[in-house]
């Protein structure tokens, strides 16, 4: 059983979850499907290796399936993205354990090697993408739009590539909270006693990890120093304001999590859905802790459906796929290039939560150091 990913699920009807019995036999599918028309799909590093995108589509259709994990339908609009891909290519997507965490995805790659139920592709918090690449878990692949993706937003050989991102935000039930917090400093106020939740455990969840990083920036820390963020949550707990319940749309609806630290695209996507249930969900990007982070795509180097995995990447980084992320209030990595080319959906772009200034990004070394510091100190801070 996977632990929750801290990716919300529950408002949009869940996709069919396909699970297999433990101890499934090793896959014979990978060997038979790896070679398509003389092309070894498992080692292809671009669509050109197949003879072009049309030939990649043919190879993927022959495989007929794609196995994904940890993609909640209401996270960055993945529900619609999956439906559109299936309709466009006639390839069945098996979506397993939507609420799994980034750490669970990595674990699935390791423990299911050689099995049909191994994930073909992964959608990971950046720190997990970096560590997974260092462990040799991913296959290098450059989508056709690879050169348009900014430097620093991709591993040079395509072992991982950022796909969409957002700012850490504070969501608030404005009908139950008199004054919604607009900063991390606000969250320490006594009127928020027992109210402040997060979307997961920061040692496992990319969104919660970012929440601690944002709190560090708000508390005098930096990309080089996440400790003030850990200390902030310790203070939040000591004040009685920290709520350990993991936020989902269901916990918001039933009043368990009236305030939630989460990505702005999640909080923004909840708002119109919750309005129909009588909840006024407000979203603020904290004024004292602006932190932006991208999620990253990667292909399992032992993917049971290697051609379909590569076609999935091509779809996500096409104008269609990137605009579908935008429809889910996420900021696609190709937004600057698409804006310049005139291919971005302007109406969708106008719906993004407003943020002043340009985002800054931590380096790989900074993320690794922050992750290690958090792993060593989080449990003590929250349980102490």
Coordinates of C-alpha atoms in Angstrom, one line a residue, residues 140-339:
X140 CA 17.5 9.8 -21.5
X141 CA 15.0 11.3 -24.0
X142 CA 14.7 14.6 -25.8
X143 CA 11.2 15.6 -26.9
X144 CA 10.8 17.6 -30.2
X145 CA 10.5 20.8 -28.2
X146 CA 13.5 20.1 -26.0
X147 CA 15.6 23.0 -27.3
X148 CA 12.8 25.5 -26.4
X149 CA 12.9 24.4 -22.8
X150 CA 15.0 26.9 -20.8
X151 CA 18.4 25.8 -19.5
X152 CA 18.2 24.8 -15.8
X153 CA 14.7 23.3 -16.5
X154 CA 16.1 20.0 -17.9
X155 CA 18.9 17.5 -17.4
X156 CA 21.1 18.0 -20.5
X157 CA 20.5 14.5 -21.9
X158 CA 16.8 14.5 -21.0
X159 CA 16.9 12.1 -18.0
X160 CA 14.4 14.5 -16.5
X161 CA 12.7 17.6 -17.9
X162 CA 10.5 20.1 -16.0
X163 CA 7.0 20.1 -17.3
X164 CA 4.9 22.5 -15.2
X165 CA 5.1 24.4 -11.9
X166 CA 3.6 26.8 -9.5
X167 CA 4.0 29.0 -6.4
X168 CA 3.5 27.8 -2.9
X169 CA 0.2 29.4 -1.8
X170 CA -2.2 29.6 1.2
X171 CA -5.7 28.4 0.6
X172 CA -8.4 29.5 3.0
X173 CA -12.1 28.8 3.6
X174 CA -13.3 32.4 3.7
X175 CA -16.7 31.5 5.1
X176 CA -15.2 29.9 8.2
X177 CA -12.0 32.0 8.6
X178 CA -12.8 35.7 9.3
X179 CA -9.6 37.0 7.8
X180 CA -7.6 34.8 5.4
X181 CA -3.8 34.7 6.0
X182 CA -1.7 36.4 3.4
X183 CA 1.7 35.5 4.7
X184 CA 3.6 32.9 6.7
X185 CA 3.9 35.4 9.5
X186 CA 0.1 35.5 9.6
X187 CA -0.1 31.8 10.1
X188 CA 1.3 32.1 13.6
X189 CA -1.5 34.3 14.8
X190 CA -3.7 32.8 17.6
X191 CA -6.9 33.0 15.6
X192 CA -5.6 30.2 13.3
X193 CA -5.3 27.7 16.2
X194 CA -5.5 24.1 14.9
X195 CA -6.2 25.3 11.3
X196 CA -3.0 25.3 9.3
X197 CA -2.5 22.1 7.2
X198 CA -0.2 21.0 4.4
X199 CA -0.5 18.8 1.4
X200 CA 1.5 15.9 2.7
X201 CA 4.7 15.1 4.5
X202 CA 7.7 17.2 3.3
X203 CA 10.1 14.3 3.4
X204 CA 7.9 12.4 0.9
X205 CA 5.9 15.1 -1.0
X206 CA 7.2 17.7 -3.4
X207 CA 4.5 20.1 -2.5
X208 CA 5.0 19.9 1.2
X209 CA 8.8 20.1 0.7
X210 CA 8.2 23.4 -1.2
X211 CA 6.0 24.6 1.7
X212 CA 8.9 24.3 4.1
X213 CA 11.3 25.9 1.7
X214 CA 8.9 28.9 1.3
X215 CA 8.6 29.2 5.0
X216 CA 12.4 29.3 5.3
X217 CA 12.5 32.2 2.8
X218 CA 9.8 33.9 4.8
X219 CA 11.7 33.4 8.0
X220 CA 15.1 34.7 7.0
X221 CA 16.4 31.6 5.4
X222 CA 17.5 31.1 1.7
X223 CA 17.9 28.4 -0.9
X224 CA 21.1 27.5 1.0
X225 CA 19.4 27.4 4.4
X226 CA 16.0 25.5 4.9
X227 CA 16.5 25.3 8.7
X228 CA 14.4 28.5 9.4
X229 CA 11.5 26.7 7.6
X230 CA 11.8 23.7 9.8
X231 CA 11.9 26.0 12.8
X232 CA 8.9 27.9 11.6
X233 CA 6.8 24.7 11.5
X234 CA 8.1 23.8 15.0
X235 CA 6.8 27.2 16.2
X236 CA 3.5 26.6 14.4
X237 CA 3.1 23.3 16.2
X238 CA 4.1 24.8 19.6
X239 CA 1.5 27.6 19.0
X240 CA -1.1 24.9 18.5
X241 CA -1.8 26.2 14.9
X242 CA -0.4 23.2 13.0
X243 CA -2.9 20.7 11.8
X244 CA -1.4 17.4 10.8
X245 CA -4.3 16.3 8.7
X246 CA -3.2 16.0 5.0
X247 CA -5.2 18.3 2.8
X248 CA -7.5 16.9 0.2
X249 CA -10.7 18.4 -1.4
X250 CA -12.7 16.1 0.9
X251 CA -11.0 17.4 4.0
X252 CA -11.7 21.0 2.9
X253 CA -15.3 20.2 2.2
X254 CA -15.9 18.6 5.6
X255 CA -14.1 21.4 7.4
X256 CA -11.0 19.4 8.6
X257 CA -8.6 21.7 6.8
X258 CA -9.7 25.2 6.7
X259 CA -6.3 26.6 5.8
X260 CA -3.9 24.7 3.5
X261 CA -0.4 25.4 2.3
X262 CA -0.2 23.9 -1.2
X263 CA 0.7 24.8 -4.8
X264 CA -1.3 27.7 -6.2
X265 CA -2.5 25.5 -9.1
X266 CA -4.1 23.1 -6.7
X267 CA -5.7 25.7 -4.5
X268 CA -6.8 27.7 -7.6
X269 CA -8.4 24.6 -9.1
X270 CA -10.2 23.8 -5.9
X271 CA -11.9 27.2 -5.8
X272 CA -14.5 26.8 -8.6
X273 CA -15.3 23.2 -7.7
X274 CA -15.8 24.1 -4.0
X275 CA -18.0 27.1 -4.9
X276 CA -20.7 24.6 -6.0
X277 CA -20.6 23.1 -2.5
X278 CA -21.0 26.5 -0.8
X279 CA -17.3 27.0 0.1
X280 CA -15.6 30.3 -0.7
X281 CA -12.0 29.1 -1.2
X282 CA -9.6 32.0 -1.4
X283 CA -5.9 31.8 -2.6
X284 CA -3.0 33.9 -1.6
X285 CA 0.7 33.6 -2.6
X286 CA 2.4 34.5 0.6
X287 CA 3.9 38.0 0.5
X288 CA 6.9 37.0 2.6
X289 CA 7.7 33.6 1.1
X290 CA 7.4 33.5 -2.7
X291 CA 8.7 30.1 -3.8
X292 CA 8.2 28.7 -7.3
X293 CA 9.1 25.1 -8.3
X294 CA 8.6 22.9 -11.3
X295 CA 7.7 19.3 -11.4
X296 CA 9.6 17.0 -13.7
X297 CA 8.9 14.2 -16.1
X298 CA 11.1 11.1 -16.4
X299 CA 10.9 7.8 -18.3
X300 CA 11.6 4.6 -16.4
X301 CA 14.6 3.1 -18.1
X302 CA 12.9 -0.3 -17.7
X303 CA 9.5 0.9 -18.8
X304 CA 7.3 -2.1 -19.9
X305 CA 5.8 0.2 -22.7
X306 CA 8.9 2.2 -23.8
X307 CA 7.4 3.6 -27.0
X308 CA 4.2 4.7 -25.3
X309 CA 6.3 6.3 -22.6
X310 CA 8.1 8.4 -25.1
X311 CA 4.9 9.3 -26.9
X312 CA 3.4 10.5 -23.6
X313 CA 6.4 12.8 -23.2
X314 CA 6.0 14.2 -26.7
X315 CA 2.3 14.9 -26.0
X316 CA 2.9 16.7 -22.7
X317 CA 5.5 19.0 -24.2
X318 CA 3.4 19.8 -27.3
X319 CA 1.3 23.0 -27.4
X320 CA -1.8 20.9 -26.8
X321 CA -0.4 19.3 -23.7
X322 CA 1.2 22.5 -22.3
X323 CA -2.1 24.4 -22.7
X324 CA -3.9 21.6 -20.9
X325 CA -1.6 22.1 -17.9
X326 CA -2.5 25.8 -18.1
X327 CA -6.2 24.9 -18.0
X328 CA -5.4 23.3 -14.6
X329 CA -3.9 26.6 -13.4
X330 CA -0.3 25.2 -13.6
X331 CA 2.4 27.2 -15.3
X332 CA 3.8 25.1 -18.2
X333 CA 7.5 25.1 -18.7
X334 CA 7.1 26.2 -22.4
X335 CA 4.9 29.2 -21.4
X336 CA 7.5 31.8 -22.4
X337 CA 8.2 30.1 -25.8
X338 CA 4.5 29.6 -26.5
X339 CA 3.8 33.2 -25.6

